[in-house]
Amino acid sequence: SDKKQVSVGFIGYPNVGKSSVINTLKKKKVCKVAPIPGETKVWQYITLMKSIYLIDCPGTVQPSGNSEEEAVLKGVVRIEQLRHAEDYIEELLKRIKPEYVTRTYGIAMWSDHVDFLEQYGTRIGKLLKGGEPDTNAAAKLVLHDWQRGRLPYFVAPPDFEERGSKAAAAPEKSPLAANFPLPVRKQKLTGMLLAHEFVDEDAGED
């Protein structure tokens, strides 16, 4: 009875998986999740153990100098609230490899983001009066795919290459590692169950 209770709060950007982490710890669905920002609207207390509580909090966006474009591509803005969704597609296309874009949308070539949206809008029948492609509607669909992880994209840690070269040249060993050496293995994504088929460069193939 004298033991203190511990409360652990999960805070961060919207749509980064705070509720999913809690569901994983509980090994069942106790928090509602969705691939869109703002699904968690109120604080929710979940008992993990007798004296440990988890707090699922709504996402927060701190004023850190992020541009509106960065906020949209970080998934902290609901796509349906965007008035000019096409404004964010140029940067999105810079981040995704053309192979993935072609594979997802069946568009082999495009001159710029406007041309891409016009081709995509025409392809899926998103047209305005007069038969002009609705680039804003097409852009919202692409941004929805981005937020839901349907477009393969990842960023390696800033010092990933540097750490890899240092480890290969002269790996540092702690006293514990010297007494209990472990084999160094290079993980390959090809041995994992993936939601996407990655190109060789992203899959770690030599």
mmCIF file with all atom_site columns, C-alpha atoms in Angstrom:
data_model
loop_
_atom_site.group_PDB
_atom_site.id
_atom_site.type_symbol
_atom_site.label_atom_id
_atom_site.label_alt_id
_atom_site.label_comp_id
_atom_site.label_asym_id
_atom_site.label_entity_id
_atom_site.label_seq_id
_atom_site.pdbx_PDB_ins_code
_atom_site.Cartn_x
_atom_site.Cartn_y
_atom_site.Cartn_z
_atom_site.occupancy
_atom_site.B_iso_or_equiv
_atom_site.pdbx_formal_charge
_atom_site.auth_seq_id
_atom_site.auth_comp_id
_atom_site.auth_asym_id
_atom_site.auth_atom_id
_atom_site.pdbx_PDB_model_num
ATOM 1   C CA . SER A 1 1   ? 0.000   0.000   0.000   1.00 0.00 ? 1   SER A CA 1
ATOM 2   C CA . ASP A 1 2   ? 3.037   2.278   0.458   1.00 0.00 ? 2   ASP A CA 1
ATOM 3   C CA . LYS A 1 3   ? 4.199   1.774   -3.130  1.00 0.00 ? 3   LYS A CA 1
ATOM 4   C CA . LYS A 1 4   ? 3.876   4.794   -5.359  1.00 0.00 ? 4   LYS A CA 1
ATOM 5   C CA . GLN A 1 5   ? 1.892   4.643   -8.550  1.00 0.00 ? 5   GLN A CA 1
ATOM 6   C CA . VAL A 1 6   ? 3.723   5.427   -11.761 1.00 0.00 ? 6   VAL A CA 1
ATOM 7   C CA . SER A 1 7   ? 1.995   7.123   -14.674 1.00 0.00 ? 7   SER A CA 1
ATOM 8   C CA . VAL A 1 8   ? 3.678   7.100   -18.092 1.00 0.00 ? 8   VAL A CA 1
ATOM 9   C CA . GLY A 1 9   ? 2.385   9.576   -20.644 1.00 0.00 ? 9   GLY A CA 1
ATOM 10  C CA . PHE A 1 10  ? 2.752   9.142   -24.405 1.00 0.00 ? 10  PHE A CA 1
ATOM 11  C CA . ILE A 1 11  ? 3.159   12.516  -26.091 1.00 0.00 ? 11  ILE A CA 1
ATOM 12  C CA . GLY A 1 12  ? 4.300   13.557  -29.544 1.00 0.00 ? 12  GLY A CA 1
ATOM 13  C CA . TYR A 1 13  ? 3.177   14.453  -33.028 1.00 0.00 ? 13  TYR A CA 1
ATOM 14  C CA . PRO A 1 14  ? -0.240  13.222  -34.185 1.00 0.00 ? 14  PRO A CA 1
ATOM 15  C CA . ASN A 1 15  ? -0.316  10.009  -36.189 1.00 0.00 ? 15  ASN A CA 1
ATOM 16  C CA . VAL A 1 16  ? 3.040   8.571   -35.051 1.00 0.00 ? 16  VAL A CA 1
ATOM 17  C CA . GLY A 1 17  ? 1.707   5.473   -33.276 1.00 0.00 ? 17  GLY A CA 1
ATOM 18  C CA . LYS A 1 18  ? 1.333   6.450   -29.619 1.00 0.00 ? 18  LYS A CA 1
ATOM 19  C CA . SER A 1 19  ? -1.919  4.507   -29.253 1.00 0.00 ? 19  SER A CA 1
ATOM 20  C CA . SER A 1 20  ? -0.469  1.563   -31.186 1.00 0.00 ? 20  SER A CA 1
ATOM 21  C CA . VAL A 1 21  ? 2.436   1.286   -28.728 1.00 0.00 ? 21  VAL A CA 1
ATOM 22  C CA . ILE A 1 22  ? -0.005  1.108   -25.828 1.00 0.00 ? 22  ILE A CA 1
ATOM 23  C CA . ASN A 1 23  ? -2.064  -1.565  -27.618 1.00 0.00 ? 23  ASN A CA 1
ATOM 24  C CA . THR A 1 24  ? 1.132   -3.553  -28.163 1.00 0.00 ? 24  THR A CA 1
ATOM 25  C CA . LEU A 1 25  ? 2.117   -3.322  -24.502 1.00 0.00 ? 25  LEU A CA 1
ATOM 26  C CA . LYS A 1 26  ? -1.357  -4.442  -23.448 1.00 0.00 ? 26  LYS A CA 1
ATOM 27  C CA . LYS A 1 27  ? -1.423  -7.154  -26.140 1.00 0.00 ? 27  LYS A CA 1
ATOM 28  C CA . LYS A 1 28  ? -4.954  -6.141  -27.045 1.00 0.00 ? 28  LYS A CA 1
ATOM 29  C CA . LYS A 1 29  ? -6.819  -3.161  -28.474 1.00 0.00 ? 29  LYS A CA 1
ATOM 30  C CA . VAL A 1 30  ? -7.504  -0.735  -25.633 1.00 0.00 ? 30  VAL A CA 1
ATOM 31  C CA . CYS A 1 31  ? -6.981  2.493   -27.597 1.00 0.00 ? 31  CYS A CA 1
ATOM 32  C CA . LYS A 1 32  ? -8.680  3.437   -30.829 1.00 0.00 ? 32  LYS A CA 1
ATOM 33  C CA . VAL A 1 33  ? -6.232  3.828   -33.698 1.00 0.00 ? 33  VAL A CA 1
ATOM 34  C CA . ALA A 1 34  ? -6.476  5.139   -37.245 1.00 0.00 ? 34  ALA A CA 1
ATOM 35  C CA . PRO A 1 35  ? -3.967  6.144   -39.941 1.00 0.00 ? 35  PRO A CA 1
ATOM 36  C CA . ILE A 1 36  ? -5.036  9.781   -39.706 1.00 0.00 ? 36  ILE A CA 1
ATOM 37  C CA . PRO A 1 37  ? -4.009  12.551  -37.301 1.00 0.00 ? 37  PRO A CA 1
ATOM 38  C CA . GLY A 1 38  ? -6.342  13.548  -34.498 1.00 0.00 ? 38  GLY A CA 1
ATOM 39  C CA . GLU A 1 39  ? -7.980  10.168  -33.829 1.00 0.00 ? 39  GLU A CA 1
ATOM 40  C CA . THR A 1 40  ? -7.174  10.416  -30.104 1.00 0.00 ? 40  THR A CA 1
ATOM 41  C CA . LYS A 1 41  ? -9.212  13.347  -28.795 1.00 0.00 ? 41  LYS A CA 1
ATOM 42  C CA . VAL A 1 42  ? -9.078  12.946  -24.990 1.00 0.00 ? 42  VAL A CA 1
ATOM 43  C CA . TRP A 1 43  ? -6.648  11.616  -22.409 1.00 0.00 ? 43  TRP A CA 1
ATOM 44  C CA . GLN A 1 44  ? -7.145  7.940   -21.650 1.00 0.00 ? 44  GLN A CA 1
ATOM 45  C CA . TYR A 1 45  ? -5.711  6.096   -18.636 1.00 0.00 ? 45  TYR A CA 1
ATOM 46  C CA . ILE A 1 46  ? -4.853  2.426   -19.109 1.00 0.00 ? 46  ILE A CA 1
ATOM 47  C CA . THR A 1 47  ? -3.665  0.092   -16.358 1.00 0.00 ? 47  THR A CA 1
ATOM 48  C CA . LEU A 1 48  ? -0.532  -1.753  -17.463 1.00 0.00 ? 48  LEU A CA 1
ATOM 49  C CA . MET A 1 49  ? 0.307   -3.301  -14.095 1.00 0.00 ? 49  MET A CA 1
ATOM 50  C CA . LYS A 1 50  ? -0.937  -2.907  -10.547 1.00 0.00 ? 50  LYS A CA 1
ATOM 51  C CA . SER A 1 51  ? 0.974   0.331   -9.974  1.00 0.00 ? 51  SER A CA 1
ATOM 52  C CA . ILE A 1 52  ? 1.804   1.418   -13.537 1.00 0.00 ? 52  ILE A CA 1
ATOM 53  C CA . TYR A 1 53  ? -0.604  3.420   -15.657 1.00 0.00 ? 53  TYR A CA 1
ATOM 54  C CA . LEU A 1 54  ? -0.262  4.469   -19.284 1.00 0.00 ? 54  LEU A CA 1
ATOM 55  C CA . ILE A 1 55  ? -1.721  7.748   -20.510 1.00 0.00 ? 55  ILE A CA 1
ATOM 56  C CA . ASP A 1 56  ? -2.715  8.039   -24.149 1.00 0.00 ? 56  ASP A CA 1
ATOM 57  C CA . CYS A 1 57  ? -2.692  11.722  -25.079 1.00 0.00 ? 57  CYS A CA 1
ATOM 58  C CA . PRO A 1 58  ? -3.908  13.593  -28.156 1.00 0.00 ? 58  PRO A CA 1
ATOM 59  C CA . GLY A 1 59  ? -1.119  14.541  -30.524 1.00 0.00 ? 59  GLY A CA 1
ATOM 60  C CA . THR A 1 60  ? 0.613   17.848  -29.995 1.00 0.00 ? 60  THR A CA 1
ATOM 61  C CA . VAL A 1 61  ? 2.466   20.021  -32.491 1.00 0.00 ? 61  VAL A CA 1
ATOM 62  C CA . GLN A 1 62  ? 5.065   22.257  -30.879 1.00 0.00 ? 62  GLN A CA 1
ATOM 63  C CA . PRO A 1 63  ? 6.128   25.506  -32.583 1.00 0.00 ? 63  PRO A CA 1
ATOM 64  C CA . SER A 1 64  ? 9.492   24.293  -33.856 1.00 0.00 ? 64  SER A CA 1
ATOM 65  C CA . GLY A 1 65  ? 9.825   26.272  -37.064 1.00 0.00 ? 65  GLY A CA 1
ATOM 66  C CA . ASN A 1 66  ? 8.230   23.626  -39.286 1.00 0.00 ? 66  ASN A CA 1
ATOM 67  C CA . SER A 1 67  ? 6.727   24.964  -42.484 1.00 0.00 ? 67  SER A CA 1
ATOM 68  C CA . GLU A 1 68  ? 3.160   24.115  -43.478 1.00 0.00 ? 68  GLU A CA 1
ATOM 69  C CA . GLU A 1 69  ? 4.585   21.786  -46.108 1.00 0.00 ? 69  GLU A CA 1
ATOM 70  C CA . GLU A 1 70  ? 6.614   19.894  -43.496 1.00 0.00 ? 70  GLU A CA 1
ATOM 71  C CA . ALA A 1 71  ? 3.588   19.668  -41.212 1.00 0.00 ? 71  ALA A CA 1
ATOM 72  C CA . VAL A 1 72  ? 1.486   18.136  -43.984 1.00 0.00 ? 72  VAL A CA 1
ATOM 73  C CA . LEU A 1 73  ? 4.133   15.610  -44.997 1.00 0.00 ? 73  LEU A CA 1
ATOM 74  C CA . LYS A 1 74  ? 4.741   14.682  -41.355 1.00 0.00 ? 74  LYS A CA 1
ATOM 75  C CA . GLY A 1 75  ? 1.117   13.649  -41.202 1.00 0.00 ? 75  GLY A CA 1
ATOM 76  C CA . VAL A 1 76  ? -0.027  16.118  -38.551 1.00 0.00 ? 76  VAL A CA 1
ATOM 77  C CA . VAL A 1 77  ? -2.698  17.759  -40.712 1.00 0.00 ? 77  VAL A CA 1
ATOM 78  C CA . ARG A 1 78  ? -5.925  16.147  -41.881 1.00 0.00 ? 78  ARG A CA 1
ATOM 79  C CA . ILE A 1 79  ? -5.856  15.971  -45.659 1.00 0.00 ? 79  ILE A CA 1
ATOM 80  C CA . GLU A 1 80  ? -9.540  16.842  -46.072 1.00 0.00 ? 80  GLU A CA 1
ATOM 81  C CA . GLN A 1 81  ? -8.862  20.224  -44.453 1.00 0.00 ? 81  GLN A CA 1
ATOM 82  C CA . LEU A 1 82  ? -6.381  21.261  -47.146 1.00 0.00 ? 82  LEU A CA 1
ATOM 83  C CA . ARG A 1 83  ? -7.697  23.793  -49.638 1.00 0.00 ? 83  ARG A CA 1
ATOM 84  C CA . HIS A 1 84  ? -4.801  23.454  -52.109 1.00 0.00 ? 84  HIS A CA 1
ATOM 85  C CA . ALA A 1 85  ? -3.514  19.916  -51.688 1.00 0.00 ? 85  ALA A CA 1
ATOM 86  C CA . GLU A 1 86  ? -1.612  20.056  -54.967 1.00 0.00 ? 86  GLU A CA 1
ATOM 87  C CA . ASP A 1 87  ? 0.847   22.508  -53.414 1.00 0.00 ? 87  ASP A CA 1
ATOM 88  C CA . TYR A 1 88  ? 2.455   19.674  -51.422 1.00 0.00 ? 88  TYR A CA 1
ATOM 89  C CA . ILE A 1 89  ? 2.883   17.101  -54.184 1.00 0.00 ? 89  ILE A CA 1
ATOM 90  C CA . GLU A 1 90  ? 6.064   18.585  -55.656 1.00 0.00 ? 90  GLU A CA 1
ATOM 91  C CA . GLU A 1 91  ? 8.020   17.946  -52.441 1.00 0.00 ? 91  GLU A CA 1
ATOM 92  C CA . LEU A 1 92  ? 6.370   14.547  -51.968 1.00 0.00 ? 92  LEU A CA 1
ATOM 93  C CA . LEU A 1 93  ? 7.517   13.428  -55.429 1.00 0.00 ? 93  LEU A CA 1
ATOM 94  C CA . LYS A 1 94  ? 11.060  14.527  -54.560 1.00 0.00 ? 94  LYS A CA 1
ATOM 95  C CA . ARG A 1 95  ? 11.058  12.221  -51.537 1.00 0.00 ? 95  ARG A CA 1
ATOM 96  C CA . ILE A 1 96  ? 9.711   9.087   -53.214 1.00 0.00 ? 96  ILE A CA 1
ATOM 97  C CA . LYS A 1 97  ? 11.720  7.170   -55.769 1.00 0.00 ? 97  LYS A CA 1
ATOM 98  C CA . PRO A 1 98  ? 10.142  7.254   -59.252 1.00 0.00 ? 98  PRO A CA 1
ATOM 99  C CA . GLU A 1 99  ? 10.026  3.449   -59.329 1.00 0.00 ? 99  GLU A CA 1
ATOM 100 C CA . TYR A 1 100 ? 7.600   3.420   -56.402 1.00 0.00 ? 100 TYR A CA 1
ATOM 101 C CA . VAL A 1 101 ? 5.437   6.152   -57.896 1.00 0.00 ? 101 VAL A CA 1
ATOM 102 C CA . THR A 1 102 ? 5.182   4.327   -61.215 1.00 0.00 ? 102 THR A CA 1
ATOM 103 C CA . ARG A 1 103 ? 4.408   1.043   -59.503 1.00 0.00 ? 103 ARG A CA 1
ATOM 104 C CA . THR A 1 104 ? 1.670   2.590   -57.365 1.00 0.00 ? 104 THR A CA 1
ATOM 105 C CA . TYR A 1 105 ? -0.049  4.827   -59.906 1.00 0.00 ? 105 TYR A CA 1
ATOM 106 C CA . GLY A 1 106 ? 0.859   3.327   -63.279 1.00 0.00 ? 106 GLY A CA 1
ATOM 107 C CA . ILE A 1 107 ? 2.330   6.601   -64.536 1.00 0.00 ? 107 ILE A CA 1
ATOM 108 C CA . ALA A 1 108 ? 5.680   6.061   -66.235 1.00 0.00 ? 108 ALA A CA 1
ATOM 109 C CA . MET A 1 109 ? 6.833   9.638   -66.867 1.00 0.00 ? 109 MET A CA 1
ATOM 110 C CA . TRP A 1 110 ? 5.882   13.169  -65.866 1.00 0.00 ? 110 TRP A CA 1
ATOM 111 C CA . SER A 1 111 ? 7.443   16.578  -66.405 1.00 0.00 ? 111 SER A CA 1
ATOM 112 C CA . ASP A 1 112 ? 6.468   18.077  -63.035 1.00 0.00 ? 112 ASP A CA 1
ATOM 113 C CA . HIS A 1 113 ? 3.994   17.580  -60.211 1.00 0.00 ? 113 HIS A CA 1
ATOM 114 C CA . VAL A 1 114 ? 1.196   19.304  -62.126 1.00 0.00 ? 114 VAL A CA 1
ATOM 115 C CA . ASP A 1 115 ? 1.676   16.983  -65.097 1.00 0.00 ? 115 ASP A CA 1
ATOM 116 C CA . PHE A 1 116 ? 1.691   14.005  -62.728 1.00 0.00 ? 116 PHE A CA 1
ATOM 117 C CA . LEU A 1 117 ? -1.567  15.084  -61.062 1.00 0.00 ? 117 LEU A CA 1
ATOM 118 C CA . GLU A 1 118 ? -3.225  15.745  -64.416 1.00 0.00 ? 118 GLU A CA 1
ATOM 119 C CA . GLN A 1 119 ? -2.286  12.278  -65.635 1.00 0.00 ? 119 GLN A CA 1
ATOM 120 C CA . TYR A 1 120 ? -3.413  10.669  -62.392 1.00 0.00 ? 120 TYR A CA 1
ATOM 121 C CA . GLY A 1 121 ? -6.682  12.616  -62.251 1.00 0.00 ? 121 GLY A CA 1
ATOM 122 C CA . THR A 1 122 ? -7.496  11.621  -65.827 1.00 0.00 ? 122 THR A CA 1
ATOM 123 C CA . ARG A 1 123 ? -6.527  8.007   -65.138 1.00 0.00 ? 123 ARG A CA 1
ATOM 124 C CA . ILE A 1 124 ? -8.888  7.628   -62.164 1.00 0.00 ? 124 ILE A CA 1
ATOM 125 C CA . GLY A 1 125 ? -11.713 9.759   -63.560 1.00 0.00 ? 125 GLY A CA 1
ATOM 126 C CA . LYS A 1 126 ? -11.360 12.750  -61.208 1.00 0.00 ? 126 LYS A CA 1
ATOM 127 C CA . LEU A 1 127 ? -12.541 15.395  -63.662 1.00 0.00 ? 127 LEU A CA 1
ATOM 128 C CA . LEU A 1 128 ? -14.002 18.883  -63.459 1.00 0.00 ? 128 LEU A CA 1
ATOM 129 C CA . LYS A 1 129 ? -16.663 20.333  -65.739 1.00 0.00 ? 129 LYS A CA 1
ATOM 130 C CA . GLY A 1 130 ? -15.361 20.345  -69.261 1.00 0.00 ? 130 GLY A CA 1
ATOM 131 C CA . GLY A 1 131 ? -13.263 17.233  -68.728 1.00 0.00 ? 131 GLY A CA 1
ATOM 132 C CA . GLU A 1 132 ? -10.314 18.969  -67.077 1.00 0.00 ? 132 GLU A CA 1
ATOM 133 C CA . PRO A 1 133 ? -8.533  16.783  -64.477 1.00 0.00 ? 133 PRO A CA 1
ATOM 134 C CA . ASP A 1 134 ? -9.248  17.744  -60.857 1.00 0.00 ? 134 ASP A CA 1
ATOM 135 C CA . THR A 1 135 ? -5.665  18.069  -59.637 1.00 0.00 ? 135 THR A CA 1
ATOM 136 C CA . ASN A 1 136 ? -6.713  19.028  -56.108 1.00 0.00 ? 136 ASN A CA 1
ATOM 137 C CA . ALA A 1 137 ? -8.804  15.874  -55.655 1.00 0.00 ? 137 ALA A CA 1
ATOM 138 C CA . ALA A 1 138 ? -6.029  13.757  -57.166 1.00 0.00 ? 138 ALA A CA 1
ATOM 139 C CA . ALA A 1 139 ? -3.497  15.376  -54.834 1.00 0.00 ? 139 ALA A CA 1
ATOM 140 C CA . LYS A 1 140 ? -5.614  14.548  -51.774 1.00 0.00 ? 140 LYS A CA 1
ATOM 141 C CA . LEU A 1 141 ? -5.711  10.894  -52.782 1.00 0.00 ? 141 LEU A CA 1
ATOM 142 C CA . VAL A 1 142 ? -1.921  10.840  -53.159 1.00 0.00 ? 142 VAL A CA 1
ATOM 143 C CA . LEU A 1 143 ? -1.467  12.516  -49.760 1.00 0.00 ? 143 LEU A CA 1
ATOM 144 C CA . HIS A 1 144 ? -3.835  9.960   -48.191 1.00 0.00 ? 144 HIS A CA 1
ATOM 145 C CA . ASP A 1 145 ? -1.647  7.186   -49.645 1.00 0.00 ? 145 ASP A CA 1
ATOM 146 C CA . TRP A 1 146 ? 1.408   8.928   -48.189 1.00 0.00 ? 146 TRP A CA 1
ATOM 147 C CA . GLN A 1 147 ? -0.101  9.178   -44.712 1.00 0.00 ? 147 GLN A CA 1
ATOM 148 C CA . ARG A 1 148 ? -1.228  5.540   -44.754 1.00 0.00 ? 148 ARG A CA 1
ATOM 149 C CA . GLY A 1 149 ? 2.206   4.246   -45.718 1.00 0.00 ? 149 GLY A CA 1
ATOM 150 C CA . ARG A 1 150 ? 1.232   3.031   -49.173 1.00 0.00 ? 150 ARG A CA 1
ATOM 151 C CA . LEU A 1 151 ? 4.190   4.842   -50.704 1.00 0.00 ? 151 LEU A CA 1
ATOM 152 C CA . PRO A 1 152 ? 7.535   3.356   -49.600 1.00 0.00 ? 152 PRO A CA 1
ATOM 153 C CA . TYR A 1 153 ? 9.693   5.964   -47.894 1.00 0.00 ? 153 TYR A CA 1
ATOM 154 C CA . PHE A 1 154 ? 12.220  6.001   -45.083 1.00 0.00 ? 154 PHE A CA 1
ATOM 155 C CA . VAL A 1 155 ? 15.151  8.077   -43.876 1.00 0.00 ? 155 VAL A CA 1
ATOM 156 C CA . ALA A 1 156 ? 18.332  6.541   -42.494 1.00 0.00 ? 156 ALA A CA 1
ATOM 157 C CA . PRO A 1 157 ? 19.865  8.052   -39.322 1.00 0.00 ? 157 PRO A CA 1
ATOM 158 C CA . PRO A 1 158 ? 22.074  11.100  -40.063 1.00 0.00 ? 158 PRO A CA 1
ATOM 159 C CA . ASP A 1 159 ? 25.314  9.274   -39.219 1.00 0.00 ? 159 ASP A CA 1
ATOM 160 C CA . PHE A 1 160 ? 24.286  5.894   -40.648 1.00 0.00 ? 160 PHE A CA 1
ATOM 161 C CA . GLU A 1 161 ? 26.989  5.724   -43.325 1.00 0.00 ? 161 GLU A CA 1
ATOM 162 C CA . GLU A 1 162 ? 29.672  7.076   -40.989 1.00 0.00 ? 162 GLU A CA 1
ATOM 163 C CA . ARG A 1 163 ? 28.860  4.565   -38.261 1.00 0.00 ? 163 ARG A CA 1
ATOM 164 C CA . GLY A 1 164 ? 28.825  1.723   -40.750 1.00 0.00 ? 164 GLY A CA 1
ATOM 165 C CA . SER A 1 165 ? 32.246  2.601   -42.162 1.00 0.00 ? 165 SER A CA 1
ATOM 166 C CA . LYS A 1 166 ? 33.760  3.025   -38.689 1.00 0.00 ? 166 LYS A CA 1
ATOM 167 C CA . ALA A 1 167 ? 32.372  -0.300  -37.511 1.00 0.00 ? 167 ALA A CA 1
ATOM 168 C CA . ALA A 1 168 ? 33.765  -2.060  -40.554 1.00 0.00 ? 168 ALA A CA 1
ATOM 169 C CA . ALA A 1 169 ? 37.201  -0.429  -40.232 1.00 0.00 ? 169 ALA A CA 1
ATOM 170 C CA . ALA A 1 170 ? 37.806  -0.672  -36.501 1.00 0.00 ? 170 ALA A CA 1
ATOM 171 C CA . PRO A 1 171 ? 34.832  -1.921  -34.488 1.00 0.00 ? 171 PRO A CA 1
ATOM 172 C CA . GLU A 1 172 ? 34.923  -0.832  -30.860 1.00 0.00 ? 172 GLU A CA 1
ATOM 173 C CA . LYS A 1 173 ? 34.599  -3.636  -28.351 1.00 0.00 ? 173 LYS A CA 1
ATOM 174 C CA . SER A 1 174 ? 33.571  -3.310  -24.758 1.00 0.00 ? 174 SER A CA 1
ATOM 175 C CA . PRO A 1 175 ? 35.034  -5.675  -22.116 1.00 0.00 ? 175 PRO A CA 1
ATOM 176 C CA . LEU A 1 176 ? 31.753  -7.556  -22.116 1.00 0.00 ? 176 LEU A CA 1
ATOM 177 C CA . ALA A 1 177 ? 31.809  -7.919  -25.897 1.00 0.00 ? 177 ALA A CA 1
ATOM 178 C CA . ALA A 1 178 ? 35.418  -9.159  -25.744 1.00 0.00 ? 178 ALA A CA 1
ATOM 179 C CA . ASN A 1 179 ? 34.465  -11.938 -23.330 1.00 0.00 ? 179 ASN A CA 1
ATOM 180 C CA . PHE A 1 180 ? 31.262  -12.828 -25.143 1.00 0.00 ? 180 PHE A CA 1
ATOM 181 C CA . PRO A 1 181 ? 31.827  -12.097 -28.828 1.00 0.00 ? 181 PRO A CA 1
ATOM 182 C CA . LEU A 1 182 ? 28.768  -12.057 -31.034 1.00 0.00 ? 182 LEU A CA 1
ATOM 183 C CA . PRO A 1 183 ? 28.757  -12.495 -34.790 1.00 0.00 ? 183 PRO A CA 1
ATOM 184 C CA . VAL A 1 184 ? 28.158  -9.346  -36.781 1.00 0.00 ? 184 VAL A CA 1
ATOM 185 C CA . ARG A 1 185 ? 25.233  -9.793  -39.115 1.00 0.00 ? 185 ARG A CA 1
ATOM 186 C CA . LYS A 1 186 ? 23.948  -7.499  -41.799 1.00 0.00 ? 186 LYS A CA 1
ATOM 187 C CA . GLN A 1 187 ? 20.202  -7.472  -41.707 1.00 0.00 ? 187 GLN A CA 1
ATOM 188 C CA . LYS A 1 188 ? 18.462  -7.791  -45.039 1.00 0.00 ? 188 LYS A CA 1
ATOM 189 C CA . LEU A 1 189 ? 14.893  -6.729  -45.577 1.00 0.00 ? 189 LEU A CA 1
ATOM 190 C CA . THR A 1 190 ? 14.441  -9.635  -47.973 1.00 0.00 ? 190 THR A CA 1
ATOM 191 C CA . GLY A 1 191 ? 14.239  -11.952 -44.972 1.00 0.00 ? 191 GLY A CA 1
ATOM 192 C CA . MET A 1 192 ? 11.317  -10.068 -43.461 1.00 0.00 ? 192 MET A CA 1
ATOM 193 C CA . LEU A 1 193 ? 7.625   -9.962  -44.252 1.00 0.00 ? 193 LEU A CA 1
ATOM 194 C CA . LEU A 1 194 ? 7.212   -6.598  -45.966 1.00 0.00 ? 194 LEU A CA 1
ATOM 195 C CA . ALA A 1 195 ? 4.202   -4.561  -46.972 1.00 0.00 ? 195 ALA A CA 1
ATOM 196 C CA . HIS A 1 196 ? 6.107   -3.267  -50.006 1.00 0.00 ? 196 HIS A CA 1
ATOM 197 C CA . GLU A 1 197 ? 8.471   -4.650  -52.595 1.00 0.00 ? 197 GLU A CA 1
ATOM 198 C CA . PHE A 1 198 ? 11.592  -2.502  -52.280 1.00 0.00 ? 198 PHE A CA 1
ATOM 199 C CA . VAL A 1 199 ? 14.182  -1.812  -54.959 1.00 0.00 ? 199 VAL A CA 1
ATOM 200 C CA . ASP A 1 200 ? 17.566  -3.472  -54.343 1.00 0.00 ? 200 ASP A CA 1
ATOM 201 C CA . GLU A 1 201 ? 19.173  -0.297  -52.999 1.00 0.00 ? 201 GLU A CA 1
ATOM 202 C CA . ASP A 1 202 ? 16.511  0.089   -50.283 1.00 0.00 ? 202 ASP A CA 1
ATOM 203 C CA . ALA A 1 203 ? 16.368  -3.625  -49.525 1.00 0.00 ? 203 ALA A CA 1
ATOM 204 C CA . GLY A 1 204 ? 20.064  -3.756  -48.622 1.00 0.00 ? 204 GLY A CA 1
ATOM 205 C CA . GLU A 1 205 ? 21.103  -5.818  -51.603 1.00 0.00 ? 205 GLU A CA 1
ATOM 206 C CA . ASP A 1 206 ? 24.708  -5.494  -52.693 1.00 0.00 ? 206 ASP A CA 1
#
